[in-house]
PDB file of C-alpha atoms in Angstrom:
ATOM      1  CA  MET A  17     116.942  87.450 149.031  1.00  0.00           C
ATOM      2  CA  HIS A  18     115.181  84.154 148.320  1.00  0.00           C
ATOM      3  CA  ASP A  19     115.140  84.833 144.548  1.00  0.00           C
ATOM      4  CA  LEU A  20     118.934  84.736 144.285  1.00  0.00           C
ATOM      5  CA  PRO A  21     119.361  81.245 145.809  1.00  0.00           C
ATOM      6  CA  LYS A  22     116.464  80.000 143.684  1.00  0.00           C
ATOM      7  CA  THR A  23     118.106  81.386 140.534  1.00  0.00           C
ATOM      8  CA  LEU A  24     121.490  79.935 141.501  1.00  0.00           C
ATOM      9  CA  ASN A  25     119.873  76.532 142.041  1.00  0.00           C
ATOM     10  CA  SER A  26     118.215  76.797 138.631  1.00  0.00           C
ATOM     11  CA  LEU A  27     121.597  77.653 137.109  1.00  0.00           C
ATOM     12  CA  LEU A  28     123.150  74.572 138.702  1.00  0.00           C
ATOM     13  CA  GLU A  29     120.278  72.319 137.590  1.00  0.00           C
ATOM     14  CA  THR A  30     120.555  73.585 134.015  1.00  0.00           C
ATOM     15  CA  LEU A  31     124.320  73.043 134.013  1.00  0.00           C
ATOM     16  CA  GLN A  32     123.758  69.514 135.300  1.00  0.00           C
ATOM     17  CA  ALA A  33     121.195  68.926 132.531  1.00  0.00           C
ATOM     18  CA  LEU A  34     123.807  70.036 129.992  1.00  0.00           C
ATOM     19  CA  GLN A  35     126.311  67.365 131.095  1.00  0.00           C
ATOM     20  CA  PRO A  36     124.585  64.307 129.557  1.00  0.00           C
ATOM     21  CA  VAL A  37     123.880  66.251 126.355  1.00  0.00           C
ATOM     22  CA  MET A  38     127.563  67.049 125.959  1.00  0.00           C
ATOM     23  CA  GLU A  39     128.522  63.465 126.828  1.00  0.00           C
ATOM     24  CA  ALA A  40     126.181  62.226 124.095  1.00  0.00           C
ATOM     25  CA  GLU A  41     127.647  64.803 121.695  1.00  0.00           C
ATOM     26  CA  GLN A  42     131.122  63.470 122.469  1.00  0.00           C
ATOM     27  CA  ALA A  43     129.965  59.887 121.901  1.00  0.00           C
ATOM     28  CA  GLN A  44     128.529  60.857 118.506  1.00  0.00           C
ATOM     29  CA  LEU A  45     131.723  62.642 117.485  1.00  0.00           C
ATOM     30  CA  CYS A  46     133.847  59.647 118.571  1.00  0.00           C
ATOM     31  CA  ALA A  47     131.699  57.147 116.681  1.00  0.00           C
ATOM     32  CA  GLY A  48     133.134  55.739 113.479  1.00  0.00           C
ATOM     33  CA  GLN A  49     130.061  56.857 111.574  1.00  0.00           C
ATOM     34  CA  VAL A  50     128.505  60.076 112.879  1.00  0.00           C
ATOM     35  CA  ASN A  51     124.704  60.098 112.909  1.00  0.00           C
ATOM     36  CA  GLY A  52     123.965  63.568 111.550  1.00  0.00           C
ATOM     37  CA  VAL A  53     120.345  63.567 112.695  1.00  0.00           C
ATOM     38  CA  ALA A  54     121.263  62.590 116.255  1.00  0.00           C
ATOM     39  CA  LEU A  55     124.075  65.153 116.327  1.00  0.00           C
ATOM     40  CA  GLN A  56     121.688  67.871 115.101  1.00  0.00           C
ATOM     41  CA  ARG A  57     119.185  66.954 117.814  1.00  0.00           C
ATOM     42  CA  LEU A  58     121.923  67.179 120.458  1.00  0.00           C
ATOM     43  CA  THR A  59     123.052  70.530 119.067  1.00  0.00           C
ATOM     44  CA  GLU A  60     119.509  71.868 119.376  1.00  0.00           C
ATOM     45  CA  GLN A  61     119.230  70.619 122.977  1.00  0.00           C
ATOM     46  CA  LYS A  62     122.601  72.138 123.809  1.00  0.00           C
ATOM     47  CA  SER A  63     121.619  75.458 122.245  1.00  0.00           C
ATOM     48  CA  SER A  64     118.357  75.528 124.185  1.00  0.00           C
ATOM     49  CA  LEU A  65     120.133  74.843 127.483  1.00  0.00           C
ATOM     50  CA  LEU A  66     122.743  77.518 126.736  1.00  0.00           C
ATOM     51  CA  THR A  67     119.964  80.023 126.049  1.00  0.00           C
ATOM     52  CA  THR A  68     118.380  79.107 129.385  1.00  0.00           C
ATOM     53  CA  LEU A  69     121.743  79.546 131.121  1.00  0.00           C
ATOM     54  CA  SER A  70     122.164  82.981 129.586  1.00  0.00           C
ATOM     55  CA  TYR A  71     118.703  84.004 130.770  1.00  0.00           C
ATOM     56  CA  LEU A  72     119.296  82.665 134.288  1.00  0.00           C
ATOM     57  CA  ASP A  73     122.636  84.444 134.492  1.00  0.00           C
ATOM     58  CA  SER A  74     120.993  87.759 133.605  1.00  0.00           C
ATOM     59  CA  CYS A  75     118.346  87.077 136.285  1.00  0.00           C
ATOM     60  CA  ARG A  76     121.124  86.330 138.774  1.00  0.00           C
ATOM     61  CA  LYS A  77     122.719  89.701 138.081  1.00  0.00           C
ATOM     62  CA  GLN A  78     119.364  91.458 138.498  1.00  0.00           C
ATOM     63  CA  HIS A  79     118.835  89.758 141.864  1.00  0.00           C
ATOM     64  CA  GLU A  80     122.344  90.675 143.005  1.00  0.00           C
ATOM     65  CA  ALA A  81     122.004  94.420 142.356  1.00  0.00           C
ATOM     66  CA  PRO A  82     119.489  95.381 145.071  1.00  0.00           C
ATOM     67  CA  LEU A  83     121.269  93.092 147.555  1.00  0.00           C
ATOM     68  CA  ARG A  84     124.651  94.613 146.700  1.00  0.00           C
ATOM     69  CA  LEU A  85     126.079  91.144 146.270  1.00  0.00           C
ATOM     70  CA  ARG A  86     128.369  89.752 143.614  1.00  0.00           C
ATOM     71  CA  ALA A  87     129.639  86.271 142.922  1.00  0.00           C
ATOM     72  CA  PRO A  88     131.398  84.416 144.483  1.00  0.00           C
ATOM     73  CA  TYR A  89     129.401  85.549 147.565  1.00  0.00           C
ATOM     74  CA  ARG A  90     132.211  84.982 150.093  1.00  0.00           C
ATOM     75  CA  ASN A  91     130.229  86.766 152.842  1.00  0.00           C
ATOM     76  CA  VAL A  92     127.178  84.490 152.476  1.00  0.00           C
ATOM     77  CA  PRO A  93     128.303  80.885 153.163  1.00  0.00           C
ATOM     78  CA  ALA A  94     125.267  79.148 151.628  1.00  0.00           C
ATOM     79  CA  LEU A  95     125.524  81.163 148.403  1.00  0.00           C
ATOM     80  CA  PHE A  96     129.309  80.761 148.346  1.00  0.00           C
ATOM     81  CA  ALA A  97     128.975  76.957 148.546  1.00  0.00           C
ATOM     82  CA  LEU A  98     126.358  76.968 145.791  1.00  0.00           C
ATOM     83  CA  TRP A  99     128.529  79.209 143.624  1.00  0.00           C
ATOM     84  CA  GLN A 100     131.484  76.839 144.079  1.00  0.00           C
ATOM     85  CA  ARG A 101     129.346  73.967 142.776  1.00  0.00           C
ATOM     86  CA  ILE A 102     128.255  76.094 139.810  1.00  0.00           C
ATOM     87  CA  MET A 103     131.871  76.964 139.003  1.00  0.00           C
ATOM     88  CA  ALA A 104     133.023  73.329 139.281  1.00  0.00           C
ATOM     89  CA  CYS A 105     130.265  72.229 136.917  1.00  0.00           C
ATOM     90  CA  THR A 106     131.064  75.093 134.534  1.00  0.00           C
ATOM     91  CA  ASP A 107     134.757  74.176 134.468  1.00  0.00           C
ATOM     92  CA  ALA A 108     134.003  70.520 133.714  1.00  0.00           C
ATOM     93  CA  LEU A 109     131.590  71.492 130.933  1.00  0.00           C
ATOM     94  CA  ASN A 110     134.115  73.932 129.491  1.00  0.00           C
ATOM     95  CA  GLN A 111     136.762  71.201 129.277  1.00  0.00           C
ATOM     96  CA  ARG A 112     134.332  68.784 127.646  1.00  0.00           C
ATOM     97  CA  ASN A 113     133.210  71.468 125.204  1.00  0.00           C
ATOM     98  CA  GLN A 114     136.826  72.168 124.193  1.00  0.00           C
ATOM     99  CA  HIS A 115     137.398  68.448 123.653  1.00  0.00           C
ATOM    100  CA  ASN A 116     134.189  68.171 121.619  1.00  0.00           C
ATOM    101  CA  GLY A 117     135.332  71.161 119.575  1.00  0.00           C
ATOM    102  CA  MET A 118     138.570  69.353 118.698  1.00  0.00           C
ATOM    103  CA  LEU A 119     136.616  66.232 117.758  1.00  0.00           C
ATOM    104  CA  LEU A 120     134.310  68.304 115.577  1.00  0.00           C
ATOM    105  CA  GLU A 121     137.277  69.950 113.825  1.00  0.00           C
ATOM    106  CA  GLN A 122     138.721  66.493 113.095  1.00  0.00           C
ATOM    107  CA  GLN A 123     135.369  65.358 111.706  1.00  0.00           C
ATOM    108  CA  VAL A 124     135.146  68.441 109.472  1.00  0.00           C
ATOM    109  CA  ALA A 125     138.715  67.827 108.236  1.00  0.00           C
ATOM    110  CA  ARG A 126     137.824  64.211 107.349  1.00  0.00           C
ATOM    111  CA  ASN A 127     134.716  65.411 105.510  1.00  0.00           C
ATOM    112  CA  HIS A 128     136.756  67.977 103.549  1.00  0.00           C
ATOM    113  CA  GLN A 129     139.290  65.295 102.672  1.00  0.00           C
ATOM    114  CA  ALA A 130     136.546  62.969 101.441  1.00  0.00           C
ATOM    115  CA  MET A 131     134.990  65.782  99.408  1.00  0.00           C
ATOM    116  CA  SER A 132     138.379  66.542  97.826  1.00  0.00           C
ATOM    117  CA  VAL A 133     138.713  62.928  96.719  1.00  0.00           C
ATOM    118  CA  LEU A 134     135.206  62.965  95.282  1.00  0.00           C
ATOM    119  CA  ARG A 135     135.787  66.257  93.459  1.00  0.00           C
ATOM    120  CA  ALA A 136     139.102  65.038  92.035  1.00  0.00           C
ATOM    121  CA  ASN A 137     137.421  61.968  90.566  1.00  0.00           C
ATOM    122  CA  HIS A 138     134.309  63.825  89.414  1.00  0.00           C
ATOM    123  CA  GLY A 139     135.660  64.756  85.965  1.00  0.00           C
ATOM    124  CA  GLN A 140     137.171  61.352  85.207  1.00  0.00           C
ATOM    125  CA  THR A 141     134.957  59.148  83.116  1.00  0.00           C
ATOM    126  CA  LEU A 142     135.257  55.780  81.470  1.00  0.00           C
ATOM    127  CA  TYR A 143     133.713  57.050  78.259  1.00  0.00           C
ATOM    128  CA  GLY A 144     134.779  59.933  76.069  1.00  0.00           C
ATOM    129  CA  PRO A 145     132.528  62.588  74.558  1.00  0.00           C
ATOM    130  CA  ASN A 146     132.003  60.371  71.495  1.00  0.00           C
ATOM    131  CA  GLY A 147     130.609  57.560  73.641  1.00  0.00           C
ATOM    132  CA  GLN A 148     133.612  55.318  73.110  1.00  0.00           C
ATOM    133  CA  SER A 149     135.455  53.865  76.060  1.00  0.00           C
ATOM    134  CA  HIS A 150     138.919  55.043  76.926  1.00  0.00           C
ATOM    135  CA  SER A 151     141.370  54.242  79.664  1.00  0.00           C
ATOM    136  CA  ARG A 152     142.521  56.848  82.118  1.00  0.00           C
ATOM    137  CA  GLY A 153     146.029  58.191  81.895  1.00  0.00           C
ATOM    138  CA  VAL A 154     147.043  56.161  78.832  1.00  0.00           C
ATOM    139  CA  SER A 155     146.270  57.519  75.397  1.00  0.00           C
ATOM    140  CA  MET A 156     145.435  54.775  72.958  1.00  0.00           C
ATOM    141  CA  ARG A 157     144.524  54.781  69.326  1.00  0.00           C
ATOM    142  CA  LYS A 158     141.559  52.759  68.334  1.00  0.00           C
ATOM    143  CA  ILE A 159     141.951  50.801  65.140  1.00  0.00           C
ATOM    144  CA  SER A 160     138.948  49.441  63.316  1.00  0.00           C
ATOM    145  CA  ILE A 161     139.380  46.277  61.287  1.00  0.00           C
TER     146      ILE A 161
END
């Protein structure tokens, strides 16, 4: 039975390690100018921690089977208390992740808007195909004297 509490503690520790990563992600997404390199680094850390959580959760389920236990472990007070802490941490991280998702969507929308402006102005030039200057929107005849 000692493997299950150990795994649950590891789950909680990993969730707690994820909190500052997601806080930093939120700070990056709220910044006026997003640092793409820093955001990528945070995304990699977050992905690694989520992979660890997935592994630990599968271990938890393997440890539960022979003991005929299932979360939330109401009949085992120590495990129940630990599970409640895990769930509280999970809920807080879920809310932060949803908020970060909204921030990311806003950032993507701003990037698309900026790209649209750049694409719209891409074909406009100050010089025509003959190398002579021309003004935009107003057709003018050039007269040589």
